[in-house]
PDB file of C-alpha atoms in Angstrom:
ATOM      1  CA  MET A 162     -16.539  38.639  55.465  1.00 39.00           C
ATOM      2  CA  GLY A 163     -18.076  39.447  52.011  1.00 50.00           C
ATOM      3  CA  LEU A 164     -20.530  37.511  49.964  1.00 56.00           C
ATOM      4  CA  PHE A 165     -17.859  35.493  48.236  1.00 44.00           C
ATOM      5  CA  GLY A 166     -15.514  34.641  51.138  1.00 41.00           C
ATOM      6  CA  ARG A 167     -12.052  36.028  51.505  1.00 41.00           C
ATOM      7  CA  LYS A 168      -8.380  35.208  50.819  1.00 39.00           C
ATOM      8  CA  ASN A 169      -6.383  33.983  53.811  1.00 40.00           C
ATOM      9  CA  SER A 170      -3.048  35.804  53.395  1.00 36.00           C
ATOM     10  CA  SER A 171      -1.572  34.256  56.555  1.00 39.00           C
ATOM     11  CA  THR A 172      -0.542  31.066  54.738  1.00 40.00           C
ATOM     12  CA  ALA A 173       2.319  30.641  52.401  1.00 41.00           C
ATOM     13  CA  THR A 174       0.033  29.812  49.586  1.00 41.00           C
ATOM     14  CA  SER A 175      -3.205  31.776  48.838  1.00 44.00           C
ATOM     15  CA  THR A 176      -6.327  29.896  49.916  1.00 49.00           C
ATOM     16  CA  ILE A 177      -9.951  30.812  50.030  1.00 50.00           C
ATOM     17  CA  GLU A 178     -11.858  30.803  53.274  1.00 62.00           C
ATOM     18  CA  VAL A 179     -15.499  30.113  52.537  1.00 62.00           C
ATOM     19  CA  ASP A 180     -18.382  30.732  54.875  1.00 65.00           C
ATOM     20  CA  PRO A 181     -20.762  27.743  54.371  1.00 74.00           C
ATOM     21  CA  ALA A 182     -23.823  30.085  54.714  1.00 65.00           C
ATOM     22  CA  LEU A 183     -22.450  32.394  52.021  1.00 68.00           C
ATOM     23  CA  ALA A 184     -21.380  29.470  49.744  1.00 79.00           C
ATOM     24  CA  ALA A 185     -25.014  28.288  49.945  1.00 82.00           C
ATOM     25  CA  LEU A 186     -26.031  31.446  48.198  1.00 87.00           C
ATOM     26  CA  SER A 187     -24.270  30.197  45.024  1.00 92.00           C
ATOM     27  CA  GLY A 188     -26.797  29.662  42.228  1.00 95.00           C
ATOM     28  CA  THR A 189     -28.819  31.380  39.480  1.00 97.00           C
ATOM     29  CA  TYR A 190     -31.178  34.199  40.447  1.00 98.00           C
ATOM     30  CA  THR A 191     -33.828  35.907  38.383  1.00 98.00           C
ATOM     31  CA  ILE A 192     -34.317  39.649  38.833  1.00 98.00           C
ATOM     32  CA  ASP A 193     -37.747  40.488  40.180  1.00 97.00           C
ATOM     33  CA  PRO A 194     -38.873  43.587  38.271  1.00 96.00           C
ATOM     34  CA  SER A 195     -41.768  44.305  40.652  1.00 95.00           C
ATOM     35  CA  HIS A 196     -39.304  44.805  43.546  1.00 96.00           C
ATOM     36  CA  SER A 197     -36.343  46.277  41.612  1.00 97.00           C
ATOM     37  CA  SER A 198     -35.567  49.529  39.865  1.00 97.00           C
ATOM     38  CA  ILE A 199     -33.166  50.691  37.213  1.00 98.00           C
ATOM     39  CA  GLY A 200     -32.949  54.481  37.038  1.00 97.00           C
ATOM     40  CA  PHE A 201     -30.998  57.470  35.952  1.00 97.00           C
ATOM     41  CA  THR A 202     -30.278  61.016  36.988  1.00 97.00           C
ATOM     42  CA  VAL A 203     -29.085  63.772  34.628  1.00 96.00           C
ATOM     43  CA  ARG A 204     -28.521  67.515  34.998  1.00 93.00           C
ATOM     44  CA  HIS A 205     -31.092  69.702  33.271  1.00 91.00           C
ATOM     45  CA  ALA A 206     -30.447  73.239  32.220  1.00 81.00           C
ATOM     46  CA  MET A 207     -27.327  73.277  34.344  1.00 83.00           C
ATOM     47  CA  VAL A 208     -29.204  73.969  37.562  1.00 87.00           C
ATOM     48  CA  THR A 209     -31.334  70.906  38.583  1.00 91.00           C
ATOM     49  CA  ASN A 210     -31.558  67.120  38.224  1.00 95.00           C
ATOM     50  CA  VAL A 211     -34.107  65.054  36.204  1.00 95.00           C
ATOM     51  CA  ARG A 212     -34.686  61.490  37.531  1.00 97.00           C
ATOM     52  CA  GLY A 213     -36.218  58.733  35.553  1.00 97.00           C
ATOM     53  CA  SER A 214     -36.495  54.923  35.495  1.00 98.00           C
ATOM     54  CA  PHE A 215     -37.221  51.943  33.190  1.00 98.00           C
ATOM     55  CA  ALA A 216     -40.243  49.913  34.495  1.00 95.00           C
ATOM     56  CA  ASP A 217     -39.805  47.037  32.029  1.00 98.00           C
ATOM     57  CA  HIS A 218     -36.634  45.053  32.636  1.00 98.00           C
ATOM     58  CA  GLU A 219     -35.447  41.506  33.156  1.00 98.00           C
ATOM     59  CA  GLY A 220     -32.269  39.786  34.003  1.00 97.00           C
ATOM     60  CA  THR A 221     -30.283  36.915  35.503  1.00 97.00           C
ATOM     61  CA  LEU A 222     -27.526  36.828  38.208  1.00 96.00           C
ATOM     62  CA  ILE A 223     -25.230  33.877  38.555  1.00 96.00           C
ATOM     63  CA  LEU A 224     -23.449  33.911  41.899  1.00 92.00           C
ATOM     64  CA  ASP A 225     -20.488  31.806  42.935  1.00 89.00           C
ATOM     65  CA  GLY A 226     -19.882  31.793  46.727  1.00 79.00           C
ATOM     66  CA  THR A 227     -16.407  30.173  46.282  1.00 82.00           C
ATOM     67  CA  ASN A 228     -15.067  31.874  43.196  1.00 82.00           C
ATOM     68  CA  PRO A 229     -16.322  35.392  42.630  1.00 76.00           C
ATOM     69  CA  ALA A 230     -14.647  35.853  39.332  1.00 78.00           C
ATOM     70  CA  THR A 231     -17.158  33.401  37.757  1.00 88.00           C
ATOM     71  CA  SER A 232     -20.173  35.282  38.921  1.00 92.00           C
ATOM     72  CA  ALA A 233     -22.156  37.011  36.201  1.00 96.00           C
ATOM     73  CA  ALA A 234     -25.020  39.308  35.377  1.00 97.00           C
ATOM     74  CA  SER A 235     -27.279  39.782  32.362  1.00 97.00           C
ATOM     75  CA  ILE A 236     -29.892  42.523  32.167  1.00 98.00           C
ATOM     76  CA  ASP A 237     -32.184  43.692  29.373  1.00 98.00           C
ATOM     77  CA  VAL A 238     -34.169  46.963  29.661  1.00 98.00           C
ATOM     78  CA  ARG A 239     -37.120  47.881  27.371  1.00 98.00           C
ATOM     79  CA  ILE A 240     -36.495  51.561  26.325  1.00 98.00           C
ATOM     80  CA  ALA A 241     -40.185  52.277  25.728  1.00 98.00           C
ATOM     81  CA  SER A 242     -40.764  51.839  29.421  1.00 98.00           C
ATOM     82  CA  VAL A 243     -38.792  55.050  30.276  1.00 98.00           C
ATOM     83  CA  ASP A 244     -40.599  57.194  32.852  1.00 98.00           C
ATOM     84  CA  THR A 245     -39.598  60.661  34.068  1.00 96.00           C
ATOM     85  CA  GLY A 246     -43.111  61.662  35.199  1.00 96.00           C
ATOM     86  CA  ILE A 247     -43.614  63.888  32.205  1.00 96.00           C
ATOM     87  CA  ALA A 248     -45.270  62.296  29.151  1.00 97.00           C
ATOM     88  CA  ASP A 249     -43.924  64.749  26.552  1.00 97.00           C
ATOM     89  CA  ARG A 250     -40.368  64.354  27.946  1.00 95.00           C
ATOM     90  CA  ASP A 251     -40.666  60.538  27.867  1.00 97.00           C
ATOM     91  CA  ASP A 252     -41.880  60.643  24.228  1.00 97.00           C
ATOM     92  CA  HIS A 253     -38.792  62.841  23.375  1.00 96.00           C
ATOM     93  CA  LEU A 254     -36.536  60.334  25.064  1.00 96.00           C
ATOM     94  CA  ARG A 255     -38.073  57.529  23.080  1.00 98.00           C
ATOM     95  CA  SER A 256     -37.645  59.431  19.726  1.00 97.00           C
ATOM     96  CA  ALA A 257     -34.682  59.357  17.354  1.00 96.00           C
ATOM     97  CA  ASP A 258     -33.233  62.425  19.157  1.00 95.00           C
ATOM     98  CA  PHE A 259     -32.330  60.202  22.091  1.00 96.00           C
ATOM     99  CA  PHE A 260     -32.880  56.434  22.323  1.00 97.00           C
ATOM    100  CA  ASP A 261     -34.688  55.782  19.062  1.00 97.00           C
ATOM    101  CA  ALA A 262     -36.775  53.077  20.907  1.00 98.00           C
ATOM    102  CA  GLU A 263     -38.514  51.983  17.681  1.00 97.00           C
ATOM    103  CA  GLN A 264     -35.270  51.002  16.040  1.00 98.00           C
ATOM    104  CA  PHE A 265     -33.320  50.073  19.159  1.00 98.00           C
ATOM    105  CA  PRO A 266     -35.947  48.657  21.631  1.00 98.00           C
ATOM    106  CA  LEU A 267     -33.469  47.275  24.185  1.00 98.00           C
ATOM    107  CA  MET A 268     -30.699  48.512  26.346  1.00 98.00           C
ATOM    108  CA  SER A 269     -28.597  45.543  27.571  1.00 98.00           C
ATOM    109  CA  PHE A 270     -25.725  44.769  29.957  1.00 98.00           C
ATOM    110  CA  ARG A 271     -23.601  41.598  29.747  1.00 98.00           C
ATOM    111  CA  SER A 272     -20.857  41.164  32.462  1.00 97.00           C
ATOM    112  CA  THR A 273     -17.443  39.991  31.577  1.00 96.00           C
ATOM    113  CA  GLU A 274     -15.796  40.157  34.992  1.00 95.00           C
ATOM    114  CA  ALA A 275     -16.769  40.296  38.722  1.00 94.00           C
ATOM    115  CA  GLN A 276     -14.468  41.904  41.297  1.00 93.00           C
ATOM    116  CA  GLU A 277     -14.607  41.764  45.200  1.00 88.00           C
ATOM    117  CA  LEU A 278     -13.709  45.138  46.715  1.00 91.00           C
ATOM    118  CA  GLY A 279     -13.912  44.223  50.330  1.00 87.00           C
ATOM    119  CA  GLY A 280     -16.699  43.891  52.823  1.00 86.00           C
ATOM    120  CA  ASP A 281     -20.030  43.813  50.985  1.00 89.00           C
ATOM    121  CA  LYS A 282     -18.789  45.872  48.089  1.00 92.00           C
ATOM    122  CA  TYR A 283     -18.335  44.502  44.575  1.00 92.00           C
ATOM    123  CA  ARG A 284     -17.778  45.641  40.939  1.00 96.00           C
ATOM    124  CA  MET A 285     -19.376  44.107  37.904  1.00 96.00           C
ATOM    125  CA  VAL A 286     -17.563  44.939  34.749  1.00 97.00           C
ATOM    126  CA  GLY A 287     -19.103  44.277  31.377  1.00 98.00           C
ATOM    127  CA  ASP A 288     -20.586  45.627  28.123  1.00 98.00           C
ATOM    128  CA  LEU A 289     -23.384  48.116  27.994  1.00 98.00           C
ATOM    129  CA  THR A 290     -25.265  48.367  24.660  1.00 98.00           C
ATOM    130  CA  ILE A 291     -27.454  51.386  23.940  1.00 98.00           C
ATOM    131  CA  LYS A 292     -28.689  52.338  20.441  1.00 97.00           C
ATOM    132  CA  GLY A 293     -26.615  49.665  18.791  1.00 96.00           C
ATOM    133  CA  VAL A 294     -23.368  50.931  20.532  1.00 98.00           C
ATOM    134  CA  THR A 295     -21.489  48.661  22.856  1.00 98.00           C
ATOM    135  CA  ARG A 296     -19.012  49.993  25.207  1.00 98.00           C
ATOM    136  CA  PRO A 297     -17.433  48.842  28.533  1.00 98.00           C
ATOM    137  CA  LEU A 298     -19.216  49.685  31.874  1.00 98.00           C
ATOM    138  CA  ALA A 299     -18.250  49.112  35.522  1.00 98.00           C
ATOM    139  CA  ILE A 300     -21.042  48.966  38.092  1.00 98.00           C
ATOM    140  CA  ASP A 301     -20.111  49.370  41.752  1.00 97.00           C
ATOM    141  CA  LEU A 302     -22.468  47.349  43.945  1.00 96.00           C
ATOM    142  CA  GLU A 303     -23.198  46.763  47.607  1.00 95.00           C
ATOM    143  CA  PHE A 304     -24.739  43.476  48.743  1.00 92.00           C
ATOM    144  CA  ASN A 305     -27.710  44.211  50.862  1.00 94.00           C
ATOM    145  CA  GLY A 306     -28.275  40.665  52.262  1.00 92.00           C
ATOM    146  CA  THR A 307     -30.506  37.759  51.759  1.00 93.00           C
ATOM    147  CA  ALA A 308     -33.966  36.686  53.125  1.00 94.00           C
ATOM    148  CA  THR A 309     -36.657  34.163  52.608  1.00 95.00           C
ATOM    149  CA  ASP A 310     -39.885  35.875  51.565  1.00 94.00           C
ATOM    150  CA  PRO A 311     -43.423  34.856  52.671  1.00 95.00           C
ATOM    151  CA  TYR A 312     -43.784  32.622  49.537  1.00 93.00           C
ATOM    152  CA  GLY A 313     -40.631  30.643  50.361  1.00 94.00           C
ATOM    153  CA  ASN A 314     -38.416  32.333  47.715  1.00 95.00           C
ATOM    154  CA  GLN A 315     -34.795  32.918  48.689  1.00 95.00           C
ATOM    155  CA  ARG A 316     -33.982  36.501  47.677  1.00 96.00           C
ATOM    156  CA  ILE A 317     -30.823  38.543  47.535  1.00 95.00           C
ATOM    157  CA  GLY A 318     -30.478  42.283  47.189  1.00 96.00           C
ATOM    158  CA  PHE A 319     -27.925  44.632  45.652  1.00 96.00           C
ATOM    159  CA  GLU A 320     -27.829  48.287  45.119  1.00 97.00           C
ATOM    160  CA  GLY A 321     -25.354  50.142  42.916  1.00 97.00           C
ATOM    161  CA  SER A 322     -24.461  52.860  40.549  1.00 98.00           C
ATOM    162  CA  ALA A 323     -22.319  53.859  37.590  1.00 98.00           C
ATOM    163  CA  GLU A 324     -21.622  57.034  35.704  1.00 97.00           C
ATOM    164  CA  ILE A 325     -21.452  57.296  31.905  1.00 97.00           C
ATOM    165  CA  LEU A 326     -21.165  59.955  29.220  1.00 97.00           C
ATOM    166  CA  ARG A 327     -24.251  59.486  27.086  1.00 97.00           C
ATOM    167  CA  SER A 328     -22.404  60.818  24.033  1.00 97.00           C
ATOM    168  CA  ASP A 329     -20.231  57.637  24.112  1.00 97.00           C
ATOM    169  CA  TRP A 330     -23.345  55.792  23.119  1.00 97.00           C
ATOM    170  CA  GLY A 331     -24.455  58.197  20.387  1.00 95.00           C
ATOM    171  CA  LEU A 332     -26.935  60.037  22.653  1.00 95.00           C
ATOM    172  CA  THR A 333     -25.869  63.546  21.527  1.00 95.00           C
ATOM    173  CA  TRP A 334     -29.009  65.651  21.234  1.00 95.00           C
ATOM    174  CA  ASN A 335     -28.736  68.957  23.077  1.00 92.00           C
ATOM    175  CA  ALA A 336     -29.709  72.586  22.962  1.00 90.00           C
ATOM    176  CA  ALA A 337     -27.719  75.667  23.918  1.00 91.00           C
ATOM    177  CA  LEU A 338     -28.915  77.894  26.851  1.00 87.00           C
ATOM    178  CA  GLU A 339     -29.004  81.682  26.322  1.00 83.00           C
ATOM    179  CA  THR A 340     -27.002  82.046  29.504  1.00 82.00           C
ATOM    180  CA  GLY A 341     -24.425  79.605  28.471  1.00 82.00           C
ATOM    181  CA  GLY A 342     -24.252  75.778  28.821  1.00 86.00           C
ATOM    182  CA  VAL A 343     -26.628  73.297  27.424  1.00 89.00           C
ATOM    183  CA  VAL A 344     -30.069  71.847  28.285  1.00 91.00           C
ATOM    184  CA  VAL A 345     -28.998  68.254  29.094  1.00 94.00           C
ATOM    185  CA  SER A 346     -25.700  67.231  30.709  1.00 95.00           C
ATOM    186  CA  ASP A 347     -23.527  64.653  28.940  1.00 95.00           C
ATOM    187  CA  LYS A 348     -22.916  62.891  32.280  1.00 96.00           C
ATOM    188  CA  VAL A 349     -25.649  60.511  33.420  1.00 97.00           C
ATOM    189  CA  LYS A 350     -25.748  58.480  36.714  1.00 98.00           C
ATOM    190  CA  LEU A 351     -27.259  55.093  36.440  1.00 98.00           C
ATOM    191  CA  THR A 352     -28.664  53.493  39.549  1.00 98.00           C
ATOM    192  CA  PHE A 353     -29.603  49.895  40.267  1.00 97.00           C
ATOM    193  CA  ASP A 354     -31.750  48.543  43.122  1.00 98.00           C
ATOM    194  CA  ILE A 355     -32.074  44.842  42.582  1.00 97.00           C
ATOM    195  CA  SER A 356     -34.053  42.086  44.282  1.00 97.00           C
ATOM    196  CA  ALA A 357     -33.535  38.602  42.743  1.00 98.00           C
ATOM    197  CA  ILE A 358     -34.970  35.239  43.416  1.00 98.00           C
ATOM    198  CA  LYS A 359     -33.046  32.032  43.496  1.00 97.00           C
ATOM    199  CA  ALA A 360     -34.032  29.377  40.942  1.00 95.00           C
ATOM    200  CA  ALA A 361     -35.457  26.185  42.536  1.00 83.00           C
TER     201      ALA A 361
END
């Protein structure tokens, strides 16, 4: 059974079976940035991948263990915190060529729909805003479970991913290669590894 229970199709009318332990997970959770990561992978020079992450982010998850469609997510990422391990490259990403972090300091996601895909797999659909452009995004997630940490906090964990075309959000900078192709791929994979703490 998944996080949100399951439909019982054996009856004439559709009902929801709810596991009390899973229903108890319902509530508001704050993302713990020190134990979470939001990252990306993009092809460079057509032959290798560059990976990076955003260290400064915050967000809230609202989980409903009896009605998954009312679950929601809200995440804000500070663009200036981008880190690919190369300072010059990070500065370029912050510049107007890419994110223009001075004018558009935040990347944000606001969910509009939650879907249960079966087992521990879910999809969060919503709006992603980058550089002042808002477009739809679907994030596929897997529920990693719940635990009480040594400080008495109830935690939940999710990991997930999504693919976007950066040009859809106005991130169009590129340079041609002598051998053909371009320096930076248009396709970007976003990754999410989330640990969140339930509000008291």
